[in-house]
């Protein structure tokens, strides 16, 4: 049976003990609707509660809540139990204290989401070098996650998705990984050693489908598109400095993404995702779609990505081509035209200039 997570935006006057009683009322009637309440998270500071429920469908959850206490969830998404546990650390109620009659869970589901992307140029190295480099990098990263209580949600050779309860731990962990990365394998020149770390605050259930999907999406785009090594949202900065009253985030070391920049980045990515393989994918079309003049687009792109619009758009298409080759979605000529290049020859040149390897050779390696 599928598993769902719902979000309740609770009024200020509703306290954790009230949420615990509502959970108990759910458990009394759940069998009538084929549901099984697994656990919940309550955040009295942010006035949210999240229920994890095994159920035949979303409608059954709504009916159960309505019967039990009349509090309809504001959003329901289907989730994977393994992912929930990876992000939040549990899928069952924590053990009840012996002196408590009611198991009151005042446990926030708020998390800091970290996305790490290591160099896209690792494929240029010899196999032995790559093995040594990745081994040192992963060992170093794993130690940092363990020390700063980061839960690894997903990982591969070049990237990590990690969840933190503590904003301070997440920021310090990012700085530690950056410092160690530079010395992981010093014989590799700096052109080949590229590290990006994005930090975003997040809640598990939002308007987007998928657990923590908004935070993961934004942190990923920060890593993929922005020029800085460590990027955090303005809300992460505020939370960190609130937790550490005698410390501030050094914006010379960590790039703070301002709210208006965050909005522009999301709009930019949405435009690119809808238009990257269209013949109209150009600065004029982007300008009209985003409601900015071409000069504004140029200035904003340059500040965020360090690239002029023409270079940004070409490299965005190359990144899509890299994904298509990796997924074996066609031959090189087909992928070249699919990603908006007018000739396979020009595509091959651009690909080699960007990644230091011919697309045909890369295709043989994946």
mmCIF file of C-alpha atoms in Angstrom:
data_model
loop_
_atom_site.group_PDB
_atom_site.id
_atom_site.type_symbol
_atom_site.label_atom_id
_atom_site.label_comp_id
_atom_site.label_asym_id
_atom_site.label_seq_id
_atom_site.Cartn_x
_atom_site.Cartn_y
_atom_site.Cartn_z
ATOM 1 C CA UNK A 1 0.000 0.000 0.000
ATOM 2 C CA UNK A 2 1.350 3.477 -0.808
ATOM 3 C CA UNK A 3 2.724 5.802 1.855
ATOM 4 C CA UNK A 4 1.793 9.481 2.033
ATOM 5 C CA UNK A 5 2.961 12.521 3.950
ATOM 6 C CA UNK A 6 0.632 15.410 4.628
ATOM 7 C CA UNK A 7 1.197 18.935 5.894
ATOM 8 C CA UNK A 8 -0.970 20.761 8.405
ATOM 9 C CA UNK A 9 -0.464 24.486 8.967
ATOM 10 C CA UNK A 10 -1.473 24.777 12.605
ATOM 11 C CA UNK A 11 -2.666 27.929 14.420
ATOM 12 C CA UNK A 12 -0.405 29.561 17.004
ATOM 13 C CA UNK A 13 -2.602 28.402 19.880
ATOM 14 C CA UNK A 14 -2.254 24.712 18.912
ATOM 15 C CA UNK A 15 0.569 23.206 20.991
ATOM 16 C CA UNK A 16 2.469 19.896 20.622
ATOM 17 C CA UNK A 17 0.202 18.190 23.168
ATOM 18 C CA UNK A 18 -2.843 19.121 21.046
ATOM 19 C CA UNK A 19 -1.193 17.606 17.971
ATOM 20 C CA UNK A 20 -0.386 14.443 19.958
ATOM 21 C CA UNK A 21 -4.080 14.126 20.931
ATOM 22 C CA UNK A 22 -5.154 14.629 17.316
ATOM 23 C CA UNK A 23 -2.737 11.869 16.292
ATOM 24 C CA UNK A 24 -4.303 9.554 18.870
ATOM 25 C CA UNK A 25 -7.766 10.336 17.499
ATOM 26 C CA UNK A 26 -6.527 9.416 14.021
ATOM 27 C CA UNK A 27 -5.306 6.055 15.312
ATOM 28 C CA UNK A 28 -8.723 5.291 16.807
ATOM 29 C CA UNK A 29 -10.572 5.562 13.492
ATOM 30 C CA UNK A 30 -7.843 4.753 10.937
ATOM 31 C CA UNK A 31 -9.063 1.180 10.387
ATOM 32 C CA UNK A 32 -12.374 2.523 9.061
ATOM 33 C CA UNK A 33 -10.561 4.019 6.078
ATOM 34 C CA UNK A 34 -7.871 1.405 5.493
ATOM 35 C CA UNK A 35 -5.166 3.707 6.842
ATOM 36 C CA UNK A 36 -2.245 3.195 9.202
ATOM 37 C CA UNK A 37 -0.691 6.196 10.931
ATOM 38 C CA UNK A 38 3.064 5.586 11.091
ATOM 39 C CA UNK A 39 4.296 8.743 12.848
ATOM 40 C CA UNK A 40 4.239 12.535 12.739
ATOM 41 C CA UNK A 41 6.455 15.587 13.165
ATOM 42 C CA UNK A 42 5.372 18.740 14.997
ATOM 43 C CA UNK A 43 7.145 22.088 14.754
ATOM 44 C CA UNK A 44 5.750 24.506 17.306
ATOM 45 C CA UNK A 45 8.105 27.259 16.147
ATOM 46 C CA UNK A 46 7.050 27.153 12.479
ATOM 47 C CA UNK A 47 3.463 26.070 13.263
ATOM 48 C CA UNK A 48 3.492 23.020 11.024
ATOM 49 C CA UNK A 49 2.787 19.329 11.498
ATOM 50 C CA UNK A 50 3.452 16.467 9.092
ATOM 51 C CA UNK A 51 1.835 13.031 9.244
ATOM 52 C CA UNK A 52 3.258 9.868 7.679
ATOM 53 C CA UNK A 53 0.423 7.518 6.773
ATOM 54 C CA UNK A 54 0.033 4.260 4.912
ATOM 55 C CA UNK A 55 -3.233 4.566 2.980
ATOM 56 C CA UNK A 56 -5.018 3.365 -0.164
ATOM 57 C CA UNK A 57 -5.216 6.949 -1.521
ATOM 58 C CA UNK A 58 -5.209 10.637 -0.557
ATOM 59 C CA UNK A 59 -8.973 10.745 -0.191
ATOM 60 C CA UNK A 60 -8.888 8.093 2.550
ATOM 61 C CA UNK A 61 -6.461 10.262 4.537
ATOM 62 C CA UNK A 62 -8.709 13.299 4.218
ATOM 63 C CA UNK A 63 -11.739 11.311 5.369
ATOM 64 C CA UNK A 64 -9.839 9.838 8.331
ATOM 65 C CA UNK A 65 -8.641 13.264 9.513
ATOM 66 C CA UNK A 66 -12.116 14.740 9.067
ATOM 67 C CA UNK A 67 -13.711 11.978 11.122
ATOM 68 C CA UNK A 68 -11.042 12.081 13.854
ATOM 69 C CA UNK A 69 -10.726 15.819 14.479
ATOM 70 C CA UNK A 70 -11.884 17.793 11.450
ATOM 71 C CA UNK A 71 -8.441 19.200 10.610
ATOM 72 C CA UNK A 72 -7.946 18.842 6.859
ATOM 73 C CA UNK A 73 -4.351 18.617 5.600
ATOM 74 C CA UNK A 74 -3.199 21.516 3.419
ATOM 75 C CA UNK A 75 -1.185 19.255 1.126
ATOM 76 C CA UNK A 76 -0.659 15.512 0.631
ATOM 77 C CA UNK A 77 2.123 13.870 -1.386
ATOM 78 C CA UNK A 78 3.078 10.251 -1.976
ATOM 79 C CA UNK A 79 6.507 9.408 -0.572
ATOM 80 C CA UNK A 80 9.063 6.624 -0.422
ATOM 81 C CA UNK A 81 9.644 5.349 3.120
ATOM 82 C CA UNK A 82 13.393 4.994 2.547
ATOM 83 C CA UNK A 83 13.660 8.616 1.419
ATOM 84 C CA UNK A 84 11.623 9.833 4.387
ATOM 85 C CA UNK A 85 13.948 8.009 6.770
ATOM 86 C CA UNK A 86 17.034 9.332 4.937
ATOM 87 C CA UNK A 87 15.837 12.932 5.136
ATOM 88 C CA UNK A 88 14.173 12.887 8.565
ATOM 89 C CA UNK A 89 15.891 10.056 10.436
ATOM 90 C CA UNK A 90 12.844 7.983 11.322
ATOM 91 C CA UNK A 91 9.548 6.572 10.050
ATOM 92 C CA UNK A 92 8.173 5.548 13.440
ATOM 93 C CA UNK A 93 7.242 7.388 16.627
ATOM 94 C CA UNK A 94 10.198 8.081 18.904
ATOM 95 C CA UNK A 95 10.133 6.134 22.156
ATOM 96 C CA UNK A 96 7.761 7.600 24.740
ATOM 97 C CA UNK A 97 9.211 8.816 28.015
ATOM 98 C CA UNK A 98 8.168 6.632 30.944
ATOM 99 C CA UNK A 99 6.593 9.523 32.838
ATOM 100 C CA UNK A 100 4.443 10.587 29.876
ATOM 101 C CA UNK A 101 0.924 9.278 29.432
ATOM 102 C CA UNK A 102 0.731 10.808 25.971
ATOM 103 C CA UNK A 103 3.604 10.524 23.496
ATOM 104 C CA UNK A 104 4.113 14.231 22.733
ATOM 105 C CA UNK A 105 6.401 14.664 19.712
ATOM 106 C CA UNK A 106 7.789 18.177 19.401
ATOM 107 C CA UNK A 107 10.157 17.257 16.584
ATOM 108 C CA UNK A 108 10.455 19.629 13.609
ATOM 109 C CA UNK A 109 10.553 18.284 10.061
ATOM 110 C CA UNK A 110 12.509 21.372 8.974
ATOM 111 C CA UNK A 111 15.858 20.477 7.425
ATOM 112 C CA UNK A 112 18.787 22.166 5.731
ATOM 113 C CA UNK A 113 19.301 20.520 2.356
ATOM 114 C CA UNK A 114 22.854 20.323 1.032
ATOM 115 C CA UNK A 115 23.661 19.489 -2.580
ATOM 116 C CA UNK A 116 27.301 18.871 -3.489
ATOM 117 C CA UNK A 117 28.529 18.567 -7.047
ATOM 118 C CA UNK A 118 32.160 17.714 -7.691
ATOM 119 C CA UNK A 119 33.973 18.368 -10.962
ATOM 120 C CA UNK A 120 32.342 17.610 -14.292
ATOM 121 C CA UNK A 121 35.864 17.278 -15.652
ATOM 122 C CA UNK A 122 36.823 14.146 -13.748
ATOM 123 C CA UNK A 123 36.371 12.095 -16.914
ATOM 124 C CA UNK A 124 39.458 13.809 -18.325
ATOM 125 C CA UNK A 125 41.693 12.059 -15.808
ATOM 126 C CA UNK A 126 43.326 8.701 -16.156
ATOM 127 C CA UNK A 127 41.467 5.893 -14.435
ATOM 128 C CA UNK A 128 44.025 5.518 -11.646
ATOM 129 C CA UNK A 129 43.999 9.245 -10.903
ATOM 130 C CA UNK A 130 40.213 9.289 -10.888
ATOM 131 C CA UNK A 131 40.089 6.358 -8.487
ATOM 132 C CA UNK A 132 42.520 7.978 -6.046
ATOM 133 C CA UNK A 133 40.827 11.367 -6.277
ATOM 134 C CA UNK A 134 37.271 10.114 -5.783
ATOM 135 C CA UNK A 135 38.312 7.804 -2.961
ATOM 136 C CA UNK A 136 39.958 10.655 -1.045
ATOM 137 C CA UNK A 137 37.073 13.008 -1.735
ATOM 138 C CA UNK A 138 34.408 10.540 -0.576
ATOM 139 C CA UNK A 139 36.350 9.547 2.532
ATOM 140 C CA UNK A 140 36.778 13.200 3.471
ATOM 141 C CA UNK A 141 33.122 14.061 2.779
ATOM 142 C CA UNK A 142 31.840 11.040 4.712
ATOM 143 C CA UNK A 143 33.880 11.994 7.787
ATOM 144 C CA UNK A 144 32.515 15.536 7.639
ATOM 145 C CA UNK A 145 28.904 14.341 7.358
ATOM 146 C CA UNK A 146 29.386 12.033 10.332
ATOM 147 C CA UNK A 147 31.010 14.736 12.464
ATOM 148 C CA UNK A 148 28.357 17.354 11.680
ATOM 149 C CA UNK A 149 25.364 14.971 11.804
ATOM 150 C CA UNK A 150 24.441 15.083 8.138
ATOM 151 C CA UNK A 151 22.233 12.281 6.771
ATOM 152 C CA UNK A 152 23.249 11.154 3.281
ATOM 153 C CA UNK A 153 20.094 10.837 1.191
ATOM 154 C CA UNK A 154 21.713 10.105 -2.154
ATOM 155 C CA UNK A 155 25.247 9.909 -3.526
ATOM 156 C CA UNK A 156 27.202 8.975 -6.634
ATOM 157 C CA UNK A 157 30.752 9.510 -7.919
ATOM 158 C CA UNK A 158 30.290 13.260 -8.326
ATOM 159 C CA UNK A 159 27.472 14.396 -6.077
ATOM 160 C CA UNK A 160 25.778 14.195 -2.700
ATOM 161 C CA UNK A 161 22.349 15.064 -1.363
ATOM 162 C CA UNK A 162 22.510 15.501 2.426
ATOM 163 C CA UNK A 163 20.014 16.512 5.123
ATOM 164 C CA UNK A 164 20.910 18.433 8.302
ATOM 165 C CA UNK A 165 18.825 19.315 11.346
ATOM 166 C CA UNK A 166 21.205 22.099 12.353
ATOM 167 C CA UNK A 167 21.855 25.147 10.178
ATOM 168 C CA UNK A 168 25.186 25.748 11.935
ATOM 169 C CA UNK A 169 26.325 22.176 11.340
ATOM 170 C CA UNK A 170 25.410 22.397 7.658
ATOM 171 C CA UNK A 171 27.347 25.642 7.108
ATOM 172 C CA UNK A 172 30.436 24.482 9.014
ATOM 173 C CA UNK A 173 30.343 21.118 7.228
ATOM 174 C CA UNK A 174 30.274 22.883 3.844
ATOM 175 C CA UNK A 175 33.336 24.947 4.770
ATOM 176 C CA UNK A 176 35.172 21.853 6.018
ATOM 177 C CA UNK A 177 34.461 19.911 2.813
ATOM 178 C CA UNK A 178 35.598 22.855 0.698
ATOM 179 C CA UNK A 179 38.843 23.115 2.654
ATOM 180 C CA UNK A 180 39.610 19.399 2.424
ATOM 181 C CA UNK A 181 38.630 19.195 -1.251
ATOM 182 C CA UNK A 182 41.450 21.528 -2.243
ATOM 183 C CA UNK A 183 43.984 19.124 -0.759
ATOM 184 C CA UNK A 184 42.372 15.832 -1.708
ATOM 185 C CA UNK A 185 44.675 15.271 -4.640
ATOM 186 C CA UNK A 186 46.965 18.281 -5.184
ATOM 187 C CA UNK A 187 48.588 16.897 -8.358
ATOM 188 C CA UNK A 188 45.335 17.550 -10.223
ATOM 189 C CA UNK A 189 45.430 21.135 -11.470
ATOM 190 C CA UNK A 190 42.761 23.579 -10.357
ATOM 191 C CA UNK A 191 40.952 23.518 -13.720
ATOM 192 C CA UNK A 192 39.997 19.902 -13.033
ATOM 193 C CA UNK A 193 39.052 20.394 -9.389
ATOM 194 C CA UNK A 194 35.629 21.998 -9.297
ATOM 195 C CA UNK A 195 33.387 21.857 -6.243
ATOM 196 C CA UNK A 196 29.955 23.389 -5.756
ATOM 197 C CA UNK A 197 27.903 23.284 -2.549
ATOM 198 C CA UNK A 198 24.371 24.657 -2.273
ATOM 199 C CA UNK A 199 22.448 25.018 1.005
ATOM 200 C CA UNK A 200 18.694 25.640 1.212
ATOM 201 C CA UNK A 201 16.173 25.402 4.048
ATOM 202 C CA UNK A 202 13.269 23.101 3.384
ATOM 203 C CA UNK A 203 10.077 21.448 4.572
ATOM 204 C CA UNK A 204 9.151 17.949 3.360
ATOM 205 C CA UNK A 205 5.735 18.789 1.890
ATOM 206 C CA UNK A 206 5.173 21.847 -0.290
ATOM 207 C CA UNK A 207 3.154 22.638 -3.399
ATOM 208 C CA UNK A 208 5.591 20.604 -5.515
ATOM 209 C CA UNK A 209 5.344 16.827 -5.662
ATOM 210 C CA UNK A 210 8.163 14.951 -3.976
ATOM 211 C CA UNK A 211 9.641 15.148 -0.500
ATOM 212 C CA UNK A 212 11.769 18.285 0.057
ATOM 213 C CA UNK A 213 11.469 18.847 -3.701
ATOM 214 C CA UNK A 214 11.581 22.669 -3.615
ATOM 215 C CA UNK A 215 14.734 22.819 -1.498
ATOM 216 C CA UNK A 216 16.482 20.063 -3.485
ATOM 217 C CA UNK A 217 15.569 21.748 -6.756
ATOM 218 C CA UNK A 218 16.878 25.169 -5.734
ATOM 219 C CA UNK A 219 20.076 23.828 -4.140
ATOM 220 C CA UNK A 220 20.776 21.811 -7.300
ATOM 221 C CA UNK A 221 20.320 24.830 -9.579
ATOM 222 C CA UNK A 222 22.560 26.918 -7.328
ATOM 223 C CA UNK A 223 25.284 24.301 -7.774
ATOM 224 C CA UNK A 224 24.826 23.817 -11.486
ATOM 225 C CA UNK A 225 24.444 27.423 -12.598
ATOM 226 C CA UNK A 226 26.123 29.781 -10.152
ATOM 227 C CA UNK A 227 29.816 30.617 -10.297
ATOM 228 C CA UNK A 228 30.575 30.492 -6.565
ATOM 229 C CA UNK A 229 31.826 27.442 -4.658
ATOM 230 C CA UNK A 230 29.499 27.655 -1.629
ATOM 231 C CA UNK A 231 26.093 29.274 -2.045
ATOM 232 C CA UNK A 232 23.432 29.672 0.642
ATOM 233 C CA UNK A 233 20.051 31.360 0.610
ATOM 234 C CA UNK A 234 19.439 34.545 2.596
ATOM 235 C CA UNK A 235 17.246 32.552 4.997
ATOM 236 C CA UNK A 236 20.150 30.193 5.761
ATOM 237 C CA UNK A 237 22.314 33.219 6.550
ATOM 238 C CA UNK A 238 19.662 34.639 8.890
ATOM 239 C CA UNK A 239 19.141 31.320 10.674
ATOM 240 C CA UNK A 240 22.885 30.748 11.075
ATOM 241 C CA UNK A 241 23.486 34.181 12.521
ATOM 242 C CA UNK A 242 20.499 33.781 14.842
ATOM 243 C CA UNK A 243 21.951 30.501 16.143
ATOM 244 C CA UNK A 244 25.424 32.027 16.515
ATOM 245 C CA UNK A 245 24.930 35.468 17.973
ATOM 246 C CA UNK A 246 28.635 36.279 18.010
ATOM 247 C CA UNK A 247 29.334 35.073 14.464
ATOM 248 C CA UNK A 248 28.337 36.107 10.966
ATOM 249 C CA UNK A 249 28.647 34.427 7.602
ATOM 250 C CA UNK A 250 31.566 35.901 5.677
ATOM 251 C CA UNK A 251 30.175 36.807 2.261
ATOM 252 C CA UNK A 252 33.736 36.822 0.918
ATOM 253 C CA UNK A 253 33.825 33.060 1.503
ATOM 254 C CA UNK A 254 30.151 32.091 1.121
ATOM 255 C CA UNK A 255 27.875 33.548 -1.550
ATOM 256 C CA UNK A 256 24.534 34.710 -0.144
ATOM 257 C CA UNK A 257 21.709 34.346 -2.662
ATOM 258 C CA UNK A 258 19.390 37.304 -2.095
ATOM 259 C CA UNK A 259 15.601 36.782 -2.328
ATOM 260 C CA UNK A 260 15.298 38.683 -5.627
ATOM 261 C CA UNK A 261 18.209 36.676 -7.043
ATOM 262 C CA UNK A 262 16.564 33.465 -5.863
ATOM 263 C CA UNK A 263 13.365 34.439 -7.661
ATOM 264 C CA UNK A 264 15.272 35.285 -10.838
ATOM 265 C CA UNK A 265 17.220 32.009 -10.710
ATOM 266 C CA UNK A 266 14.027 29.949 -10.405
ATOM 267 C CA UNK A 267 12.389 31.867 -13.288
ATOM 268 C CA UNK A 268 15.533 31.467 -15.381
ATOM 269 C CA UNK A 269 15.656 27.711 -14.862
ATOM 270 C CA UNK A 270 11.945 27.308 -15.589
ATOM 271 C CA UNK A 271 12.410 29.205 -18.853
ATOM 272 C CA UNK A 272 15.482 27.183 -19.809
ATOM 273 C CA UNK A 273 13.832 23.860 -18.990
ATOM 274 C CA UNK A 274 10.892 24.733 -21.251
ATOM 275 C CA UNK A 275 12.901 26.187 -24.124
ATOM 276 C CA UNK A 276 16.436 24.757 -24.240
ATOM 277 C CA UNK A 277 15.760 22.568 -27.311
ATOM 278 C CA UNK A 278 13.685 25.208 -29.102
ATOM 279 C CA UNK A 279 14.973 27.273 -32.010
ATOM 280 C CA UNK A 280 13.692 30.355 -30.125
ATOM 281 C CA UNK A 281 16.060 29.719 -27.206
ATOM 282 C CA UNK A 282 17.847 33.070 -27.337
ATOM 283 C CA UNK A 283 18.369 36.253 -25.332
ATOM 284 C CA UNK A 284 15.416 38.095 -26.902
ATOM 285 C CA UNK A 285 13.003 35.266 -26.118
ATOM 286 C CA UNK A 286 14.422 34.955 -22.606
ATOM 287 C CA UNK A 287 14.027 38.699 -22.076
ATOM 288 C CA UNK A 288 10.360 38.643 -23.110
ATOM 289 C CA UNK A 289 9.582 35.568 -21.030
ATOM 290 C CA UNK A 290 11.257 36.861 -17.851
ATOM 291 C CA UNK A 291 9.970 40.425 -18.186
ATOM 292 C CA UNK A 292 13.438 41.976 -18.146
ATOM 293 C CA UNK A 293 15.285 44.023 -20.742
ATOM 294 C CA UNK A 294 18.183 42.334 -22.524
ATOM 295 C CA UNK A 295 20.614 44.545 -20.630
ATOM 296 C CA UNK A 296 19.033 43.486 -17.299
ATOM 297 C CA UNK A 297 19.257 39.824 -18.287
ATOM 298 C CA UNK A 298 22.895 40.289 -19.238
ATOM 299 C CA UNK A 299 23.739 41.968 -15.930
ATOM 300 C CA UNK A 300 21.860 39.479 -13.762
ATOM 301 C CA UNK A 301 23.243 36.444 -15.573
ATOM 302 C CA UNK A 302 26.773 37.773 -15.407
ATOM 303 C CA UNK A 303 26.467 38.380 -11.668
ATOM 304 C CA UNK A 304 24.992 34.956 -10.886
ATOM 305 C CA UNK A 305 26.838 32.720 -13.324
ATOM 306 C CA UNK A 306 29.853 34.750 -14.441
ATOM 307 C CA UNK A 307 28.823 34.124 -18.046
ATOM 308 C CA UNK A 308 27.402 36.211 -20.849
ATOM 309 C CA UNK A 309 23.928 35.050 -22.003
ATOM 310 C CA UNK A 310 25.231 33.465 -25.228
ATOM 311 C CA UNK A 311 27.814 31.431 -23.310
ATOM 312 C CA UNK A 312 25.300 30.533 -20.609
ATOM 313 C CA UNK A 313 22.757 29.262 -23.131
ATOM 314 C CA UNK A 314 25.372 27.263 -25.076
ATOM 315 C CA UNK A 315 26.680 25.629 -21.909
ATOM 316 C CA UNK A 316 23.144 24.924 -20.691
ATOM 317 C CA UNK A 317 22.554 22.989 -23.910
ATOM 318 C CA UNK A 318 25.891 21.210 -23.551
ATOM 319 C CA UNK A 319 24.921 20.123 -20.045
ATOM 320 C CA UNK A 320 21.681 18.705 -21.449
ATOM 321 C CA UNK A 321 23.700 16.955 -24.161
ATOM 322 C CA UNK A 322 25.958 15.455 -21.486
ATOM 323 C CA UNK A 323 22.886 14.047 -19.733
ATOM 324 C CA UNK A 324 21.453 12.649 -22.984
ATOM 325 C CA UNK A 325 24.741 10.965 -23.902
ATOM 326 C CA UNK A 326 24.999 9.520 -20.412
ATOM 327 C CA UNK A 327 21.447 8.178 -20.738
ATOM 328 C CA UNK A 328 22.248 6.833 -24.240
ATOM 329 C CA UNK A 329 19.328 8.747 -25.755
ATOM 330 C CA UNK A 330 20.709 8.714 -29.299
ATOM 331 C CA UNK A 331 23.851 8.979 -31.380
ATOM 332 C CA UNK A 332 26.044 12.086 -31.289
ATOM 333 C CA UNK A 333 24.488 13.708 -34.367
ATOM 334 C CA UNK A 334 20.954 13.157 -33.047
ATOM 335 C CA UNK A 335 21.839 14.608 -29.651
ATOM 336 C CA UNK A 336 23.580 17.584 -31.282
ATOM 337 C CA UNK A 337 20.431 18.566 -33.171
ATOM 338 C CA UNK A 338 18.183 17.686 -30.221
ATOM 339 C CA UNK A 339 20.056 20.202 -28.083
ATOM 340 C CA UNK A 340 19.805 23.017 -30.641
ATOM 341 C CA UNK A 341 23.171 22.803 -32.434
ATOM 342 C CA UNK A 342 22.979 23.275 -36.191
ATOM 343 C CA UNK A 343 25.819 20.904 -36.979
ATOM 344 C CA UNK A 344 27.367 17.863 -35.345
ATOM 345 C CA UNK A 345 30.814 19.252 -36.072
ATOM 346 C CA UNK A 346 30.207 22.514 -34.211
ATOM 347 C CA UNK A 347 28.600 20.581 -31.344
ATOM 348 C CA UNK A 348 31.669 18.324 -31.107
ATOM 349 C CA UNK A 349 33.961 21.346 -30.965
ATOM 350 C CA UNK A 350 31.911 23.064 -28.247
ATOM 351 C CA UNK A 351 31.630 19.845 -26.251
ATOM 352 C CA UNK A 352 35.396 19.284 -26.402
ATOM 353 C CA UNK A 353 36.116 22.894 -25.464
ATOM 354 C CA UNK A 354 33.828 22.599 -22.449
ATOM 355 C CA UNK A 355 34.610 19.108 -21.172
ATOM 356 C CA UNK A 356 38.019 18.339 -22.683
ATOM 357 C CA UNK A 357 36.803 15.121 -24.252
ATOM 358 C CA UNK A 358 35.147 14.270 -27.566
ATOM 359 C CA UNK A 359 31.448 13.391 -27.174
ATOM 360 C CA UNK A 360 32.021 10.128 -29.034
ATOM 361 C CA UNK A 361 34.723 9.127 -26.531
ATOM 362 C CA UNK A 362 32.570 10.165 -23.594
ATOM 363 C CA UNK A 363 29.745 8.006 -24.988
ATOM 364 C CA UNK A 364 32.075 4.974 -24.975
ATOM 365 C CA UNK A 365 33.018 5.591 -21.340
ATOM 366 C CA UNK A 366 29.511 5.764 -19.870
#
